[in-house]
Short mmCIF file of C-alpha atoms in Angstrom, two decimals:
data_model
loop_
_atom_site.label_atom_id
_atom_site.label_comp_id
_atom_site.label_asym_id
_atom_site.label_seq_id
_atom_site.Cartn_x
_atom_site.Cartn_y
_atom_site.Cartn_z
CA MET A 21 17.27 -17.45 -5.82
CA THR A 22 16.38 -14.34 -7.76
CA ASP A 23 17.26 -10.78 -6.86
CA VAL A 24 15.58 -7.90 -5.02
CA VAL A 25 12.05 -7.85 -3.60
CA VAL A 26 10.71 -4.63 -2.13
CA LEU A 27 7.83 -4.14 0.31
CA THR A 28 6.53 -0.59 0.71
CA GLY A 29 4.18 0.95 3.25
CA ALA A 30 2.62 4.34 3.85
CA GLY A 31 5.96 5.94 4.75
CA ILE A 32 7.14 5.95 1.15
CA SER A 33 4.26 8.22 0.18
CA THR A 34 4.50 10.77 2.99
CA GLU A 35 6.99 12.82 0.98
CA SER A 36 4.35 12.94 -1.76
CA GLY A 37 1.99 14.61 0.72
CA ILE A 38 -0.04 11.55 1.76
CA PRO A 39 -0.15 11.05 5.56
CA ASP A 40 0.73 7.69 7.03
CA TYR A 41 -1.33 5.94 9.70
CA ARG A 42 0.82 5.32 12.76
CA GLY A 43 3.52 8.00 12.59
CA PRO A 44 3.69 11.14 14.74
CA ALA A 45 1.53 12.99 12.22
CA GLY A 46 -0.43 9.90 11.21
CA LEU A 47 -4.13 9.76 10.44
CA TRP A 48 -4.96 7.67 13.50
CA ARG A 49 -3.41 10.23 15.84
CA ALA A 50 -5.09 13.15 14.09
CA ASP A 51 -8.50 11.45 14.07
CA PRO A 52 -9.06 8.44 16.36
CA ASP A 53 -12.31 7.62 14.52
CA TYR A 54 -10.52 7.28 11.18
CA GLN A 55 -10.04 3.53 11.64
CA LYS A 56 -13.82 3.05 11.47
CA LEU A 57 -13.76 4.36 7.90
CA VAL A 58 -11.47 1.52 6.84
CA THR A 59 -12.98 -1.30 8.95
CA ILE A 60 -15.48 -3.44 7.06
CA ASP A 61 -17.89 -4.12 9.95
CA PHE A 62 -18.34 -0.43 10.76
CA TYR A 63 -18.55 0.41 7.06
CA VAL A 64 -21.30 -2.11 6.28
CA ALA A 65 -23.33 -1.41 9.41
CA ASP A 66 -23.48 2.39 9.30
CA PRO A 67 -24.48 4.59 6.34
CA ALA A 68 -22.93 7.58 8.13
CA VAL A 69 -19.55 5.81 8.18
CA ARG A 70 -19.89 5.07 4.47
CA ARG A 71 -20.71 8.68 3.72
CA ARG A 72 -17.71 9.88 5.71
CA SER A 73 -15.52 7.28 4.02
CA TRP A 74 -16.50 8.55 0.57
CA GLU A 75 -15.85 12.12 1.70
CA PHE A 76 -12.45 11.07 2.99
CA ARG A 77 -11.61 9.60 -0.43
CA ARG A 78 -12.92 12.73 -2.17
CA ASP A 79 -10.66 14.93 -0.05
CA SER A 80 -7.64 12.62 -0.23
CA PRO A 81 -4.33 14.28 -1.13
CA ALA A 82 -3.74 11.27 -3.40
CA TRP A 83 -5.69 13.05 -6.16
CA ASP A 84 -2.90 15.61 -6.52
CA ALA A 85 0.04 13.54 -5.30
CA ALA A 86 2.97 12.72 -7.55
CA PRO A 87 5.61 10.02 -7.20
CA ASN A 88 8.65 11.14 -5.23
CA PRO A 89 12.34 10.21 -5.67
CA ALA A 90 11.87 6.96 -3.72
CA HIS A 91 9.12 5.74 -6.08
CA ARG A 92 11.21 6.71 -9.09
CA ALA A 93 14.35 5.03 -7.74
CA LEU A 94 12.51 1.72 -7.53
CA VAL A 95 11.59 2.10 -11.21
CA GLU A 96 15.30 2.46 -11.96
CA LEU A 97 15.92 -0.77 -10.05
CA GLU A 98 13.30 -2.45 -12.24
CA ARG A 99 14.75 -1.05 -15.47
CA ALA A 100 18.15 -2.38 -14.49
CA GLY A 101 16.62 -5.86 -14.21
CA ARG A 102 17.27 -6.12 -10.48
CA LEU A 103 13.67 -5.95 -9.18
CA ASP A 104 11.83 -9.25 -8.93
CA ARG A 105 8.65 -7.96 -7.25
CA LEU A 106 7.43 -4.72 -5.73
CA ILE A 107 4.91 -5.53 -3.02
CA THR A 108 2.98 -2.58 -1.63
CA GLN A 109 0.57 -2.07 1.23
CA ASN A 110 -0.39 1.31 -0.24
CA VAL A 111 -3.61 2.02 -2.12
CA ASP A 112 -2.61 5.39 -3.62
CA GLY A 113 -1.41 4.13 -7.01
CA LEU A 114 1.86 6.08 -6.90
CA HIS A 115 4.00 3.10 -7.88
CA ARG A 116 1.95 2.70 -11.05
CA ALA A 117 2.18 6.44 -11.68
CA ALA A 118 5.95 6.30 -11.30
CA GLY A 119 6.15 3.63 -13.99
CA THR A 120 6.43 0.35 -12.08
CA GLY A 121 5.39 -2.45 -14.42
CA ALA A 122 2.05 -4.07 -13.68
CA GLU A 123 3.62 -7.51 -14.00
CA LEU A 124 5.96 -6.80 -11.07
CA LEU A 125 3.56 -4.88 -8.82
CA LEU A 126 1.57 -6.66 -6.12
CA GLU A 127 -0.97 -4.36 -4.42
CA LEU A 128 -1.68 -6.32 -1.25
CA HIS A 129 -4.43 -3.95 -0.11
CA GLY A 130 -5.85 -3.14 -3.53
CA ASN A 131 -6.22 0.47 -4.64
CA MET A 132 -8.57 3.36 -3.97
CA TRP A 133 -9.39 4.26 -7.56
CA GLY A 134 -11.83 1.45 -8.26
CA VAL A 135 -15.22 0.65 -6.73
CA ALA A 136 -16.85 -2.75 -6.21
CA CYS A 137 -20.25 -3.95 -5.05
CA LEU A 138 -20.34 -6.22 -2.02
CA SER A 139 -23.33 -8.16 -3.39
CA CYS A 140 -22.70 -8.58 -7.14
CA PRO A 141 -19.85 -8.46 -9.69
CA TYR A 142 -20.39 -4.75 -10.47
CA ARG A 143 -17.20 -2.69 -10.83
CA GLY A 144 -16.86 1.03 -11.38
CA THR A 145 -14.60 3.97 -10.61
CA LEU A 146 -14.25 6.13 -7.53
CA ARG A 147 -14.85 9.21 -9.65
CA GLU A 148 -18.28 7.92 -10.70
CA VAL A 149 -19.38 7.44 -7.08
CA LEU A 150 -18.05 10.82 -5.99
CA ASP A 151 -19.92 12.47 -8.86
CA ARG A 152 -23.13 10.89 -7.55
CA ILE A 153 -22.43 12.23 -4.06
CA ASP A 154 -21.73 15.68 -5.46
CA ALA A 155 -25.05 15.44 -7.31
CA GLY A 156 -26.89 14.93 -4.01
CA GLU A 157 -26.86 11.19 -3.22
CA ASP A 158 -26.11 10.55 0.44
CA ASP A 159 -25.09 6.88 0.26
CA PRO A 160 -24.68 5.75 -3.37
CA SER A 161 -25.67 2.13 -3.88
CA CYS A 162 -24.87 -0.30 -6.68
CA THR A 163 -26.68 0.65 -9.90
CA ALA A 164 -26.91 -3.04 -10.84
CA CYS A 165 -28.38 -4.58 -7.68
CA GLY A 166 -28.74 -1.89 -5.02
CA GLY A 167 -25.98 -3.36 -2.87
CA ILE A 168 -23.35 -1.55 -0.82
CA LEU A 169 -20.44 -0.09 -2.75
CA LYS A 170 -16.88 0.28 -1.47
CA THR A 171 -13.52 1.14 -2.93
CA THR A 172 -11.36 -1.70 -4.22
CA THR A 173 -9.23 -1.55 -1.10
CA VAL A 174 -8.86 -4.30 1.49
CA MET A 175 -10.37 -2.96 4.70
CA PHE A 176 -9.55 -4.14 8.20
CA GLY A 177 -11.61 -7.28 8.76
CA GLU A 178 -11.34 -8.38 5.12
CA SER A 179 -9.04 -11.03 3.73
CA LEU A 180 -6.31 -10.30 1.22
CA ASP A 181 -6.62 -11.68 -2.29
CA PRO A 182 -5.20 -15.22 -1.80
CA ASP A 183 -3.47 -15.26 -5.18
CA VAL A 184 -1.74 -11.93 -4.57
CA LEU A 185 -0.67 -13.00 -1.08
CA ALA A 186 0.60 -16.35 -2.32
CA GLU A 187 2.77 -14.68 -4.96
CA ALA A 188 4.08 -12.21 -2.36
CA ILE A 189 5.09 -15.13 -0.12
CA ARG A 190 6.78 -16.96 -2.99
CA SER A 191 8.68 -13.81 -3.92
CA ALA A 192 9.84 -13.20 -0.35
CA LYS A 193 11.13 -16.75 -0.01
CA ARG A 194 13.14 -16.74 -3.25
CA CYS A 195 14.85 -13.33 -3.19
CA GLU A 196 18.46 -12.49 -2.35
CA VAL A 197 17.65 -9.08 -0.89
CA PHE A 198 14.36 -8.05 0.76
CA VAL A 199 13.90 -4.32 1.32
CA ALA A 200 11.08 -3.03 3.55
CA ILE A 201 10.45 0.69 3.03
CA GLY A 202 8.22 2.97 5.08
CA THR A 203 6.27 0.22 6.81
CA SER A 204 5.86 -0.39 10.52
CA LEU A 205 5.89 -4.15 9.84
CA GLU A 206 3.04 -4.50 12.30
CA VAL A 207 0.09 -5.29 10.00
CA GLN A 208 -0.15 -8.99 9.21
CA PRO A 209 0.20 -10.90 7.00
CA ALA A 210 2.23 -8.31 5.06
CA ALA A 211 4.65 -7.83 7.97
CA SER A 212 5.51 -11.53 8.05
CA LEU A 213 7.04 -11.31 4.56
CA ALA A 214 10.16 -9.71 6.06
CA GLY A 215 10.58 -12.62 8.44
CA LEU A 216 9.98 -15.19 5.72
CA ALA A 217 12.62 -13.61 3.51
CA ALA A 218 15.20 -13.46 6.31
CA ALA A 219 14.48 -17.07 7.31
CA ALA A 220 15.04 -18.16 3.71
CA GLY A 221 18.47 -16.53 3.69
CA ALA A 222 17.74 -13.15 2.15
CA ARG A 223 19.57 -10.03 3.26
CA LEU A 224 16.90 -7.96 5.02
CA VAL A 225 17.14 -4.16 4.75
CA ILE A 226 14.65 -1.96 6.60
CA VAL A 227 14.18 1.71 5.74
CA ASN A 228 11.82 3.24 8.28
CA ALA A 229 11.77 6.22 10.64
CA GLU A 230 10.55 4.20 13.63
CA PRO A 231 11.68 0.84 15.04
CA THR A 232 9.93 -2.27 13.71
CA PRO A 233 9.46 -5.77 15.17
CA TYR A 234 11.88 -7.13 12.55
CA ASP A 235 14.83 -4.80 13.14
CA HIS A 236 16.64 -7.56 15.03
CA ALA A 237 16.58 -9.77 11.93
CA ALA A 238 17.80 -7.05 9.56
CA ALA A 239 21.28 -6.90 8.11
CA GLU A 240 20.81 -3.14 7.80
CA VAL A 241 18.39 -0.63 9.31
CA ILE A 242 18.22 2.83 7.76
CA ARG A 243 16.56 5.71 9.60
CA GLU A 244 17.29 8.45 7.05
CA PRO A 245 14.45 10.26 5.17
CA ILE A 246 13.01 7.87 2.61
CA GLY A 247 13.21 10.33 -0.28
CA THR A 248 17.00 10.37 -0.04
CA ALA A 249 17.66 6.98 1.58
CA VAL A 250 15.95 4.88 -1.10
CA PRO A 251 17.73 6.44 -4.11
CA ALA A 252 21.04 6.00 -2.27
CA LEU A 253 20.20 2.37 -1.44
CA VAL A 254 19.19 1.66 -5.04
CA GLU A 255 22.46 3.16 -6.24
CA ARG A 256 24.33 0.79 -3.94
CA LEU A 257 22.27 -2.19 -5.10
CA LEU A 258 22.93 -1.34 -8.73
CA GLY A 259 26.62 -1.18 -7.98
CA ALA A 260 26.56 -4.70 -6.61
CA THR A 261 26.90 -7.78 -8.80
CA PRO A 262 23.86 -10.05 -8.36
CA GLU A 263 24.60 -13.65 -7.40
CA ARG A 264 23.28 -16.15 -9.90
#
């Protein structure tokens, strides 16, 4: 077995000013129609949904967000040689901004900064599409084939990248410690990684404000604010001698 694998969800970024989805102040409670903006069937079928989705990305607090102490603590875990994989459900890019190495980072749901065409191999940047909207285009289409553009995020109704998911599963099954941070552990298949790790003998640690379906399998459940809980947990992990 190797060492520590971490799974992060939206809760790790709330202290950076990015709302989560299901929490008390989450996006779905503030705007019940938000889920349409990130559901592929609604997105493809309705130009108005696409327009609103682009506007949502344009107004996202992620543009100005900075990594918080929890993101930075996980970089320290990596630098100490204790982090095997950092698996994230987030699309905000804050782990990369904090300094997490690309070779260790698995972005299960992609990221919001790239743009892809649904009909051809075209790839671009979110900034390029938003500039076209600001210049007057209502529903920017692919400049190569005229197809529908979307951010390089995995929407509801889409499948995860099979290679990324397969590596996440392998990592969960081989680790000694699996830490789930700021995730409700309700969205599959990401949520199942916690169960796979525990079943393979890993020590499961859950850091989340609300109960999760996997709390019963956890060796430790931490309800403290993530910005202070994660640095403290990393300090404890760095004080422990890894089993080899």
